[in-house]
Coordinates of C-alpha atoms and ligand atoms in Angstrom, one line a residue:
X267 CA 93.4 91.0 -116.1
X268 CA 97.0 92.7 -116.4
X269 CA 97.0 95.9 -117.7
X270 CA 99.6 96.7 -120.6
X271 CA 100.7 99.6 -119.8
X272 CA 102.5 101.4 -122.9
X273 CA 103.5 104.4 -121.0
X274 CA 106.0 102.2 -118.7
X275 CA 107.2 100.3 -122.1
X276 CA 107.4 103.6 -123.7
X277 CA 109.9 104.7 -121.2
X278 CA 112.4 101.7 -121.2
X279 CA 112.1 101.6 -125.3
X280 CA 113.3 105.4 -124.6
X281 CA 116.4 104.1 -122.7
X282 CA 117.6 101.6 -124.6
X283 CA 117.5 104.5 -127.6
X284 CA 119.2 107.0 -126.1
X285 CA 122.2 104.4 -124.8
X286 CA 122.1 103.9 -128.7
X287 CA 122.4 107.7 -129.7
X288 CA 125.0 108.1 -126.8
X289 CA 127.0 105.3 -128.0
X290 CA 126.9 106.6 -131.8
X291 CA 127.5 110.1 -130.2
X292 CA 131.0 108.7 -128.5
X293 CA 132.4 107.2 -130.8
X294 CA 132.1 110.5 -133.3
X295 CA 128.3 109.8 -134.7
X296 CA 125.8 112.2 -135.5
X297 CA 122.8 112.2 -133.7
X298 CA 119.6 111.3 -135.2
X299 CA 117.8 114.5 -136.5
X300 CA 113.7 114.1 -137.3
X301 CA 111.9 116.9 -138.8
X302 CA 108.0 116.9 -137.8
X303 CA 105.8 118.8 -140.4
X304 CA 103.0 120.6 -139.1
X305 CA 99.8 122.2 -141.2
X306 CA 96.9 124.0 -139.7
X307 CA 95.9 124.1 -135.9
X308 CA 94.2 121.1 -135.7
X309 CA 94.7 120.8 -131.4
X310 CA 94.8 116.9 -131.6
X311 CA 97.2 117.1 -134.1
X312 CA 99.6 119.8 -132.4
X313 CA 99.4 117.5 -129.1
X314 CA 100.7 114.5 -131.2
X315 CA 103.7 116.6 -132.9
X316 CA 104.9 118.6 -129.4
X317 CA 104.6 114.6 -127.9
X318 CA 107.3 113.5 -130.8
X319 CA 109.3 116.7 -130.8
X320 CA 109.9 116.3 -126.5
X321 CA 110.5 112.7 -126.6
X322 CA 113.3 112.9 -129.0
X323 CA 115.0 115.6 -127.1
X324 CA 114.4 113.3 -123.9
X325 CA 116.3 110.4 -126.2
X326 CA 119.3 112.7 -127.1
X327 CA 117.6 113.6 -130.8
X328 CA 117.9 116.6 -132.4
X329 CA 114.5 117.6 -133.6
X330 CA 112.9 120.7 -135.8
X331 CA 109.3 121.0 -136.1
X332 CA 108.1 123.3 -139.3
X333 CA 104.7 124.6 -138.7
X334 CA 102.2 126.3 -141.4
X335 CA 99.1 128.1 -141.7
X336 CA 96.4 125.9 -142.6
X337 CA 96.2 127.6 -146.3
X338 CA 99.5 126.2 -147.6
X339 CA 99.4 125.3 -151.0
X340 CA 99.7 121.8 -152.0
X341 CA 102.8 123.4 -154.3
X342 CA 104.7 125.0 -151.4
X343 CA 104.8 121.8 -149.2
X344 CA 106.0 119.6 -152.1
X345 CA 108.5 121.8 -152.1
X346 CA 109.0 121.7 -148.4
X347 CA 109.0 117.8 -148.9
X348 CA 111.9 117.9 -151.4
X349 CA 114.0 120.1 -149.4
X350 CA 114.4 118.0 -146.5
X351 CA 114.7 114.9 -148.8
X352 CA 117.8 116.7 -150.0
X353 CA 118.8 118.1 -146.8
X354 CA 121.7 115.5 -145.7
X355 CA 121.2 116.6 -142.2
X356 CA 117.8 115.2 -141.8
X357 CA 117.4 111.7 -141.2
X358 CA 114.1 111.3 -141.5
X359 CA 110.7 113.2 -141.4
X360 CA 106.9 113.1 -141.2
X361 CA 104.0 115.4 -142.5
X362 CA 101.6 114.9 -139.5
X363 CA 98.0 114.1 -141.1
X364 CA 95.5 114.6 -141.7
X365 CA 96.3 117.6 -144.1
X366 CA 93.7 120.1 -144.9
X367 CA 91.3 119.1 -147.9
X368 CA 93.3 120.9 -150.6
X369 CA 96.4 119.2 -149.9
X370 CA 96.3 115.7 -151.3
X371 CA 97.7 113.2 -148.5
X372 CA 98.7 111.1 -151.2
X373 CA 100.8 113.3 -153.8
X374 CA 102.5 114.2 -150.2
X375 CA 103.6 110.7 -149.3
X376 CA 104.5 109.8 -152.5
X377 CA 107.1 113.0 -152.8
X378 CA 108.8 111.5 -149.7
X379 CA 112.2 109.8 -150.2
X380 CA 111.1 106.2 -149.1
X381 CA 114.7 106.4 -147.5
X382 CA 113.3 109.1 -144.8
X383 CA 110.3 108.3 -144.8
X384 CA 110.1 107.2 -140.8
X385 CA 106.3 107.2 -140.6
X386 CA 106.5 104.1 -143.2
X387 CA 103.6 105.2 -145.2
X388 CA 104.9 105.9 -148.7
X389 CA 104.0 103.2 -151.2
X390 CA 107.2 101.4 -151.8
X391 CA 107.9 100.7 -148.2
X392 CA 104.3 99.4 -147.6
X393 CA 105.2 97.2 -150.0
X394 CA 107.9 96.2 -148.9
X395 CA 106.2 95.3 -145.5
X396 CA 104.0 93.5 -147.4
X397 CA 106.8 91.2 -148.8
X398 CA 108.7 91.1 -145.1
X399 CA 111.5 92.6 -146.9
X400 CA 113.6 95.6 -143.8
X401 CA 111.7 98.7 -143.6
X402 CA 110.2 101.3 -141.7
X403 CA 107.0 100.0 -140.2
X404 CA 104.0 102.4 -139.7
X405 CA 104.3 103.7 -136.6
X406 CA 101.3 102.6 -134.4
X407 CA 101.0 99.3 -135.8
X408 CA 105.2 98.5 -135.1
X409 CA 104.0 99.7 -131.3
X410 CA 101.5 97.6 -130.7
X411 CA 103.8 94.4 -132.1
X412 CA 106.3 95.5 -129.6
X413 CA 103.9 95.5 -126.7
X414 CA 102.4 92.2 -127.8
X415 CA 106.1 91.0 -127.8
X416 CA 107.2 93.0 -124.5
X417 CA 104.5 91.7 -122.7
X418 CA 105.1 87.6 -124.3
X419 CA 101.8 87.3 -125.8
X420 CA 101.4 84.1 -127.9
X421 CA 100.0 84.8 -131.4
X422 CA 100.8 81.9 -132.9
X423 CA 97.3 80.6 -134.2
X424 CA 95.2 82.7 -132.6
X425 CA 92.1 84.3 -134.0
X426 CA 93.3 88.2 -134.1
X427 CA 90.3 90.5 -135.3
X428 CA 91.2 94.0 -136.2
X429 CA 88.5 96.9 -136.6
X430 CA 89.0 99.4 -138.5
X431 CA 90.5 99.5 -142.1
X432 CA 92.4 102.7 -142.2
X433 CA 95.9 102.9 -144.5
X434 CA 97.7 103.6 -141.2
X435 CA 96.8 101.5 -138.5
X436 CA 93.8 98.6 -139.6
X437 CA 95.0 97.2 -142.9
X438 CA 99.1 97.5 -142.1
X439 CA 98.2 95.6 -139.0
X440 CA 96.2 93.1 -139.9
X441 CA 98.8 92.4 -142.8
X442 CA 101.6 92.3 -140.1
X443 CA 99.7 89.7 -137.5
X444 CA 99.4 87.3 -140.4
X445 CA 103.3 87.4 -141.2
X446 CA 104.9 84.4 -140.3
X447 CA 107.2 86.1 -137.8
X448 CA 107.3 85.8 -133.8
X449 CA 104.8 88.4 -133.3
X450 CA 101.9 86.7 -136.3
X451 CA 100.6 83.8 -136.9
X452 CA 97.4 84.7 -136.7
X453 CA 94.3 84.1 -138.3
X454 CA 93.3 87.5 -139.5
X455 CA 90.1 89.1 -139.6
X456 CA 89.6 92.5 -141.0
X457 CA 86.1 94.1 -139.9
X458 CA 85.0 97.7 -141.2
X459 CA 81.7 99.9 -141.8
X460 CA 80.5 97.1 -143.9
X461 CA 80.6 94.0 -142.1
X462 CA 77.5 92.7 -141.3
X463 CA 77.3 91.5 -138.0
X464 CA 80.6 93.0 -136.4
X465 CA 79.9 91.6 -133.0
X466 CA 79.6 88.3 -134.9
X467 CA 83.2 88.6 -135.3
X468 CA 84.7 90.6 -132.4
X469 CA 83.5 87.9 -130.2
X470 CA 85.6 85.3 -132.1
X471 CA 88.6 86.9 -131.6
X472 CA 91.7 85.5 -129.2
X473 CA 93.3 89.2 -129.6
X474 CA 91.2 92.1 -130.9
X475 CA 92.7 95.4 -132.1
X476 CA 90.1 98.1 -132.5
X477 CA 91.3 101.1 -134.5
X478 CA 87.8 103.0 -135.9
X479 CA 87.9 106.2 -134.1
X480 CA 84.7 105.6 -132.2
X481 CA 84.3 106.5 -128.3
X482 CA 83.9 103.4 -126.5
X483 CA 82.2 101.4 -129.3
X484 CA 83.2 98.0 -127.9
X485 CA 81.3 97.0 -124.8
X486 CA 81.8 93.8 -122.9
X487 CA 78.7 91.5 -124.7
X488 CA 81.6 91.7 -128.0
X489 CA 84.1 90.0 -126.5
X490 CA 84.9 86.3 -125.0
X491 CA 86.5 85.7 -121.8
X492 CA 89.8 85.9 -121.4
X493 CA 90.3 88.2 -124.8
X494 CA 93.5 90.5 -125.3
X495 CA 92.3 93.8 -125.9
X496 CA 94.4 96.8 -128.4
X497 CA 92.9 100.3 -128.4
X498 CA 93.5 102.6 -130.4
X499 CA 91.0 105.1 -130.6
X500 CA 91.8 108.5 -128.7
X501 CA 88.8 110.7 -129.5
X502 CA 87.8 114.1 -127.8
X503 CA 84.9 113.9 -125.8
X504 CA 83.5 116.9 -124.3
X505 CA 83.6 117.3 -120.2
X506 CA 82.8 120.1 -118.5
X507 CA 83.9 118.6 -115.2
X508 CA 88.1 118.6 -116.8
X509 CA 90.2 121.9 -116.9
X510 CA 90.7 121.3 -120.8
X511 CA 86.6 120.7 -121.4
X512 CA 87.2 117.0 -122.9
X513 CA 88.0 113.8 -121.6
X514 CA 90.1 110.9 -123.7
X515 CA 88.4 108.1 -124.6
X516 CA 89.6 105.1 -126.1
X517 CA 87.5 102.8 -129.2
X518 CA 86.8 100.6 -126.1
X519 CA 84.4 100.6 -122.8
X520 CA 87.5 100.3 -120.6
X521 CA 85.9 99.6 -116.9
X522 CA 83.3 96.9 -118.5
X523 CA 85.4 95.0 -121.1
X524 CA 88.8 95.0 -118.4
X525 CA 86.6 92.8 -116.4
X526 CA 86.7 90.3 -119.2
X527 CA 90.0 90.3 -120.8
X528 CA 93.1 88.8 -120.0
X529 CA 95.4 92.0 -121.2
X530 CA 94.2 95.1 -122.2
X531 CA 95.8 98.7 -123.0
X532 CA 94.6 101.7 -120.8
X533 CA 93.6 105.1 -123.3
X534 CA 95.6 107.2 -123.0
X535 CA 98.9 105.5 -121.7
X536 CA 98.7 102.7 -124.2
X537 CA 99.2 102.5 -128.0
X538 CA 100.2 106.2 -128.0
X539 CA 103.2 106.6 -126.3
X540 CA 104.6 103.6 -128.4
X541 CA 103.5 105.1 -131.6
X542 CA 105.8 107.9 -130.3
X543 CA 108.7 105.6 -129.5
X544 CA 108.1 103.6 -132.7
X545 CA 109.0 106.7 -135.0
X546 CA 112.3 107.4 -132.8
X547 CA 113.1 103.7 -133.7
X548 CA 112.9 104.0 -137.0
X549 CA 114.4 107.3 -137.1
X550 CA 117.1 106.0 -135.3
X551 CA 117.5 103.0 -137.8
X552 CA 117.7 105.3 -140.4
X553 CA 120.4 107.5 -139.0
X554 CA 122.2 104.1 -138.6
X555 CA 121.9 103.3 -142.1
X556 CA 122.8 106.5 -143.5
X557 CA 126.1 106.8 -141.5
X558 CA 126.7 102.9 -142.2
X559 CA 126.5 101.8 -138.2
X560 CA 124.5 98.3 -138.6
Ligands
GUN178 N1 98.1 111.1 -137.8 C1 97.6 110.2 -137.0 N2 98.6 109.3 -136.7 C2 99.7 109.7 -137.4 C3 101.0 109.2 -137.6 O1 101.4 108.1 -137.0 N3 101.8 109.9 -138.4 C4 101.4 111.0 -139.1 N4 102.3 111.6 -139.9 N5 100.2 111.5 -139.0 C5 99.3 110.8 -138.1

């Protein structure tokens, strides 16, 4: 079993961006600015914005995080949204989700200038992903197709089962590992809360990418021998025995289902980091297109 460790890829990803930044930043460039959008307290949800807001000062970024109260109104954010799609020093920006229930996710995404829209969520460049026309890919999903490729695992014709249907991580990646690019190829199966027998199918699968949000659902009788194994879960679990009271698990029974597989990422230290360094990508590219570097 090799471990695929996302933390280490993470941090090289980080140096070749900032010997970009620096590069744009000699030769009389601007540096790439993100704005990260934060509603509410949500602690999961702060963790994940303070983690994007560090790494692009570690990169050479210039970052702004705008924080609300949880009450908001819907009205008030559009507008925020509008001001930093106008706001020619801002290269590119996320609303961190989820939003609180008054606030639809939707109108919000869709009042983001596709242009700056880093997170690659709003309609248009979805679609665009769809017809492998450039973009900015989601986040996690353009991660975990850079650790598959960092790490020189075949897809080509493999069985790839993905579980989990969400907008941001299950259906954009099981769209992406059936593109006919280096990273795809696949076969594609797409599991969710209403597939029958969903151990049926996870134990078909050559490379299974688990993305439901469910503490250590997968256990070692789902999966075949020799199996590459995505997690993405990263759920809370209370622990009395750790200083903050709860203890990260992944979507996956780590210790049992290693034994089997031939890669598999660690939670955390996996998928997350390059989530992270997947938004400084495409923040970068954007920055790169607005001052017309190619
Ligand atoms: N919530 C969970 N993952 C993400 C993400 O990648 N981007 C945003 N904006 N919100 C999230």
């Amino acid at each position: 079993m090799q471990l695929i460790d996302g933390k280490k890829t993470s941090g090289e990803v980080k140096i070749e961006i900032a010997k970009e930044v620096k590069e744009i930043v000699d030769k009389g460039g601007k540096a790439p600015h993100l704005v990260a959008v934060l509603v509410g307290e949500d602690g999961a949800s702060k963790t994940y914005v303070g983690s994007k807001v560090r790494s692009c000062e570690e990169v050479g970024f210039k970052s702004t995080l705008l924080k609300f109260d949880a009450d908001i109104s819907e009205e008030k954010l559009l507008e925020t949204v509008e001001q930093l799609n106008n706001d020619d020093d801002v290269d590119g920006f996320i609303v961190q989700l989820p939003l609180p229930k008054h606030i639809s996710e939707l109108k919000v995404t869709e009042a983001i200038d596709p242009n700056k829209d880093v997170d690659g969520f709003h309609p248009t460049n979805l679609g665009k992903m769809v017809l492998d026309l450039p973009t900015f890919l989601p986040a996690t999903p353009f991660g975990i197709i850079q650790l598959l490729e960092r790490y020189g695992i075949e897809t080509s014709g493999k069985h790839c089962v993905v579980v989990g249907r969400s907008h941001i991580v299950g259906t954009p990646m099981s769209i992406l590992m059936a593109r006919k690019t280096k990273i795809g190829n696949c076969t594609v199966t797409l599991t969710h809360s209403r597939t029958k027998d969903i151990k049926a199918e996870t134990l078909r699968a050559d490379i299974l990418i688990v993305a439901l949000g469910r503490a250590e659902f997968v256990t070692a009788d789902m999966v075949k021998d020799g199996v590459v194994v995505i997690d993405v879960g990263i759920t809370r679990v209370p622990d009395a025995s750790k200083k903050r009271g709860y203890a990260l698990k992944g979507d996956v029974k780590f210790d049992e289902v290693a034994e089997k597989a031939s890669f598999i990422t660690p939670v955390p230290g996996g998928v997350g980091p390059m989530t992270v360094v997947s938004l400084l990508k495409n923040t970068l590219l954007s920055a790169k297109r607005r001052q017309g570097i190619n």
